[in-house]
Structure formats: structure tokens, C-alpha cells
């Protein structure tokens, strides 16, 4: 059954055939694992391959395990476009390969404990497997009793919202996802086992796949495809270019989605398929997307990586900080909760290593060596999940650490803990970014601040045109002027106040200028199926 499953994947066969052809052109004897020992050997291989291709489809149709899934949408079987000889070559290559078929194990308890059972391709209908109407071996309902699952193999597993129809919403990737706890919202009712992972293939629209040069640093951020993230993508990239970071740097949007959106044609984008917990906590995408990027064939070669957020808009060159970064020591902005005893108290409660080491309370931008990030990222992901899952079931824990915003800010604390756990130290920098709600930036600091954290924008009181954009929300900030724009407003991607007068504070000026000028430069963002009309709703 393992062979039949692999042979049904046309892409794998083609890959082997292409490699075999290349080896023959180079004069090699079949790549080391396929050796032609004469006509009889080839004939035997071909006949066996033909028999397998003839009877595997019949076997799947008559399988008792498959009949219960007849209503599941079936992918068309492999068409006979590969010659018999090539099929035989592919089969022989497979027999000597280290390929691992995709499987998934279901458990009745969290953290992959309790009663369990495993399914593979032989238990599916062309990869599809419905969770509806099935039981654990002991008789418990699969959907009702499922608390965790563990994927394995070289491929990936798609999660679907419906029992018997295409309704993709997330993926499990064995290469990066070990044991994963199961939550009943969103409710997965069907899965599809794929035998190859997207991480093993260069992404066609990711322009940095083809880069022959290596810059000094690479700016990255994680997000989704939505109306909320669309204008942030545009303005973020505009800031990267207008601040001249394109001279020594590179820029990548790591987008959580199943496929690229239309903005990927303009802005360098790596697609990271969605982890199931990311719909419960959006910022989980930060660590998760970076783990997948670093685990892919498109992983960066640049030594210094600079992690920012989509609402961090660059205003000055990062070269002076980036060139100081060494392996084992990074640099970052001081976090707003720096100095809070709750940080060290929380670390003592959840730490898994180096529990006596001090925690550096840092925030974006994070300047870090790529080898360090390769170690930090999966640990960051682990602590993010650990903190968030506990806040869901332990109200006392959530209340205890509310002072450091453990609910929404779990990924920030998890980053700090992951760096301590990994033994990577950081220089804590005081004035790398300025927030929108900070006091207006003095002129003598403008040249040293590297970015703003945008959120709101104000125009001076008494400026009459501002009244047409006045917000009723944000009364607490009235002392700053007339609030005319906020990313919290569902019209933020549609209404850009312009022109603006003299006397606008620095943070507001950068925000409104980048919004207006990025649209002028790159064009108005159009409606697209991967940006649902609901302002915050992301694409699957």
C-alpha cells in the first residue's frame, strides 16, 4: 500500500524520471539506486509497475474502509502520461529510497496521550479521510473524544471544515508540527493526506528564490491576506524603499495562507500554510510562519535577519545596527514591560531550560543571526502555544499575568523566553522605534529612530478640513488633536486623509504620508477573493 500511495502521486514520479534522465545524460549508471542489469530486469520492473497501476484503483474502489467516504470529493487519479519504462524506473528508485509516507495518529488525551490509532494512505479515498461517524478502537466517537494528533512522514495534512467536501482551513506539516492539541473551533471534520510538502519546493511567486546575491540583512514580517493587512503590506514596503533599506537589505512578507494573493506579484511574499491554532490567536503566525520559512528550500542565506511587525514602518537605514550583529548576540528595542517583576516570575513558572538566567525584555525590531533564529524560532513557537493554551483553561493564570498582557502579548513574552532558553543574548536598545501613542517625536531624534509603530493619526485642532475625517472613537487622545485615521477603523483601507497641513506630529505625518504615497506608487488595492470583505477576516 505504501508503494501504491507513492505511485499515485504524479509529481514524485516525474521528479524521479527527470533525475534519471539527467543522470543518463551525464553518463551515470542510473543514479546509484537504479541499475539496468539487462532486458529481463527492465521487463520485470515494467510488468510489475503496470500490474500495480492497473489494480490499485480497483482496490481503492472495493476497499471497505473507502466505501464510507464515497461522498468526499475525489481528486482525479494519475493519468497514464508516463511511459511503462519510466514507471518501472520510478518504482525501482522508490524501492531504494528513504521516502516516508504521510500518516496521522489520533489521541484521546492532550499532548498525544491516551488511546490512539494511526491512519495512512491505505485508509483513505485518494487521500481523503472523513472524521464523521468514526470511532476510536475502544468505541469512543472520534470527533467527540479527539484531543490531540501527531502527523508524520514527508508530506503534509490538509484540514477541512466539512466531512465530505473541499473546505480547507489549515494544515499540519510533519516536518515542523509534532504533537498538536486539537481544539473544536474551528472544527475539523475531514482531512486529506498529501505525500509531498510544499516546503520541499521553491515557491514560484517568491522572487527571492532566484536571488544570486546575499545582502547584509533581510527584513521580515508575518501576516495574513485581509483588508486589514493589505494596506499595511503596501505601506510597509514603501517605508523599506523610501528609507533606503533596499540598498543593503532585502524584504519579505511571510503570509499565512494556502496560496499567494494578488499582492505577491508586487511584494516579495513567502506563503506559510496556516497552523490550526492561528485562527484562535492570530499572532501565533509570527513564530509559525518563520519556522516554516526557515524549514523550506527558500530559506534565507542572509546572515542577519530583522524581524518587524506589519505596522512597523521604516523611516531610517538599519545598516549601522545590522552590521554589529554576531552569532550568539542580537539587538532589539526595549519592551514596554521592561522592569516588570511579572516577567521573571512568569519565566520561573513556565521555563524549560536556563531557568536561572535573566530574561531580556525586548520587542521588535529583533536583529538576530540566522543560525540563532533557526534555534529560537521553534522554541518561540513552543512557548507561544504553551502560554496561550494555558490562558484558555486557567483563568487564574490569565489574571495573574494580565499586567504583562499575557493574553494578546503571549508571542512577545514567548520570544523573550525562547531567546533565554536558547542562550542567545541581546543588547537592549532604547529608541529604535517610536509608537503612535508616544509623545510627538522631537526633531533632534528623527534621524536616529528607525521606525514608527503606526496605529492612529491626528491633525491639528483648528484645521478645518480635518472635521470631515473626525473619529468619534479615541476620545482619550483628544489632546493630540483631531483623530482622523485609525487602523482599528473598518474604513482604514478606504479613507486616507490627504492633504495634510504643516504642524502635524511626526508619527501622524509618517502614517498618513506612507498611506497616501504608497497607494500613489503601487496603485489602489483592488478587491480580491483572498481578501474577504470583512475587514479583519483573513484568507484560509
PDB file of C-alpha atoms in Angstrom, residues 68-69 71-73 104 106 117 119 124 127-135 141-144 146 149 157-172 182-193 276:
ATOM      1  CA  UNK A  68     -17.903   5.059   3.941  1.00  0.00           C
ATOM      2  CA  UNK A  69     -16.230   8.102   2.344  1.00  0.00           C
ATOM      3  CA  UNK A  71     -19.272  11.475  -0.759  1.00  0.00           C
ATOM      4  CA  UNK A  72     -15.819  13.007  -0.301  1.00  0.00           C
ATOM      5  CA  UNK A  73     -14.608  14.966  -3.299  1.00  0.00           C
ATOM      6  CA  UNK A 104      -1.510  10.800  11.293  1.00  0.00           C
ATOM      7  CA  UNK A 106      -5.272  10.394  16.769  1.00  0.00           C
ATOM      8  CA  UNK A 117      -4.861   4.813  16.349  1.00  0.00           C
ATOM      9  CA  UNK A 119      -4.174   6.029   9.542  1.00  0.00           C
ATOM     10  CA  UNK A 124      -8.250   6.979   2.640  1.00  0.00           C
ATOM     11  CA  UNK A 127      -6.000  10.869   0.345  1.00  0.00           C
ATOM     12  CA  UNK A 128      -9.364  11.980   1.817  1.00  0.00           C
ATOM     13  CA  UNK A 129     -10.463  10.779   5.254  1.00  0.00           C
ATOM     14  CA  UNK A 130     -13.683  11.825   6.985  1.00  0.00           C
ATOM     15  CA  UNK A 131     -13.720  12.138  10.779  1.00  0.00           C
ATOM     16  CA  UNK A 132     -17.510  11.953  10.789  1.00  0.00           C
ATOM     17  CA  UNK A 133     -19.162   8.774  12.051  1.00  0.00           C
ATOM     18  CA  UNK A 134     -15.894   7.137  13.105  1.00  0.00           C
ATOM     19  CA  UNK A 135     -14.766   5.746  16.439  1.00  0.00           C
ATOM     20  CA  UNK A 141     -16.649   8.817  18.973  1.00  0.00           C
ATOM     21  CA  UNK A 142     -13.633  10.148  17.091  1.00  0.00           C
ATOM     22  CA  UNK A 143     -14.842  13.737  16.839  1.00  0.00           C
ATOM     23  CA  UNK A 144     -16.050  13.881  20.407  1.00  0.00           C
ATOM     24  CA  UNK A 146     -10.214  13.602  19.839  1.00  0.00           C
ATOM     25  CA  UNK A 149      -2.949  14.347  16.940  1.00  0.00           C
ATOM     26  CA  UNK A 157      -2.081  17.032   6.023  1.00  0.00           C
ATOM     27  CA  UNK A 158      -4.845  19.403   5.000  1.00  0.00           C
ATOM     28  CA  UNK A 159      -7.616  20.143   7.498  1.00  0.00           C
ATOM     29  CA  UNK A 160     -11.151  20.707   6.180  1.00  0.00           C
ATOM     30  CA  UNK A 161     -14.274  22.051   7.881  1.00  0.00           C
ATOM     31  CA  UNK A 162     -16.648  19.610   6.189  1.00  0.00           C
ATOM     32  CA  UNK A 163     -16.762  15.829   6.358  1.00  0.00           C
ATOM     33  CA  UNK A 164     -17.110  15.240   2.671  1.00  0.00           C
ATOM     34  CA  UNK A 165     -16.209  18.324   0.663  1.00  0.00           C
ATOM     35  CA  UNK A 166     -13.392  20.727  -0.141  1.00  0.00           C
ATOM     36  CA  UNK A 167     -13.372  23.256   2.732  1.00  0.00           C
ATOM     37  CA  UNK A 168      -9.715  23.836   3.529  1.00  0.00           C
ATOM     38  CA  UNK A 169      -8.789  25.978   6.516  1.00  0.00           C
ATOM     39  CA  UNK A 170      -5.384  24.814   7.908  1.00  0.00           C
ATOM     40  CA  UNK A 171      -2.540  22.286   7.593  1.00  0.00           C
ATOM     41  CA  UNK A 172      -0.325  20.073   9.705  1.00  0.00           C
ATOM     42  CA  UNK A 182      -6.942  19.528  18.958  1.00  0.00           C
ATOM     43  CA  UNK A 183      -9.455  22.328  19.566  1.00  0.00           C
ATOM     44  CA  UNK A 184     -13.080  22.077  18.483  1.00  0.00           C
ATOM     45  CA  UNK A 185     -13.108  25.556  16.956  1.00  0.00           C
ATOM     46  CA  UNK A 186     -12.612  25.775  14.080  1.00  0.00           C
ATOM     47  CA  UNK A 187     -13.979  22.259  13.879  1.00  0.00           C
ATOM     48  CA  UNK A 188     -12.055  19.949  11.559  1.00  0.00           C
ATOM     49  CA  UNK A 189     -14.306  17.231  10.162  1.00  0.00           C
ATOM     50  CA  UNK A 190     -12.264  15.989   7.230  1.00  0.00           C
ATOM     51  CA  UNK A 191      -8.575  15.685   6.375  1.00  0.00           C
ATOM     52  CA  UNK A 192      -6.522  14.988   3.287  1.00  0.00           C
ATOM     53  CA  UNK A 193      -3.124  13.286   3.336  1.00  0.00           C
ATOM     54  CA  UNK A 276      -4.754  25.245  13.239  1.00  0.00           C
TER      55      UNK A 276
END
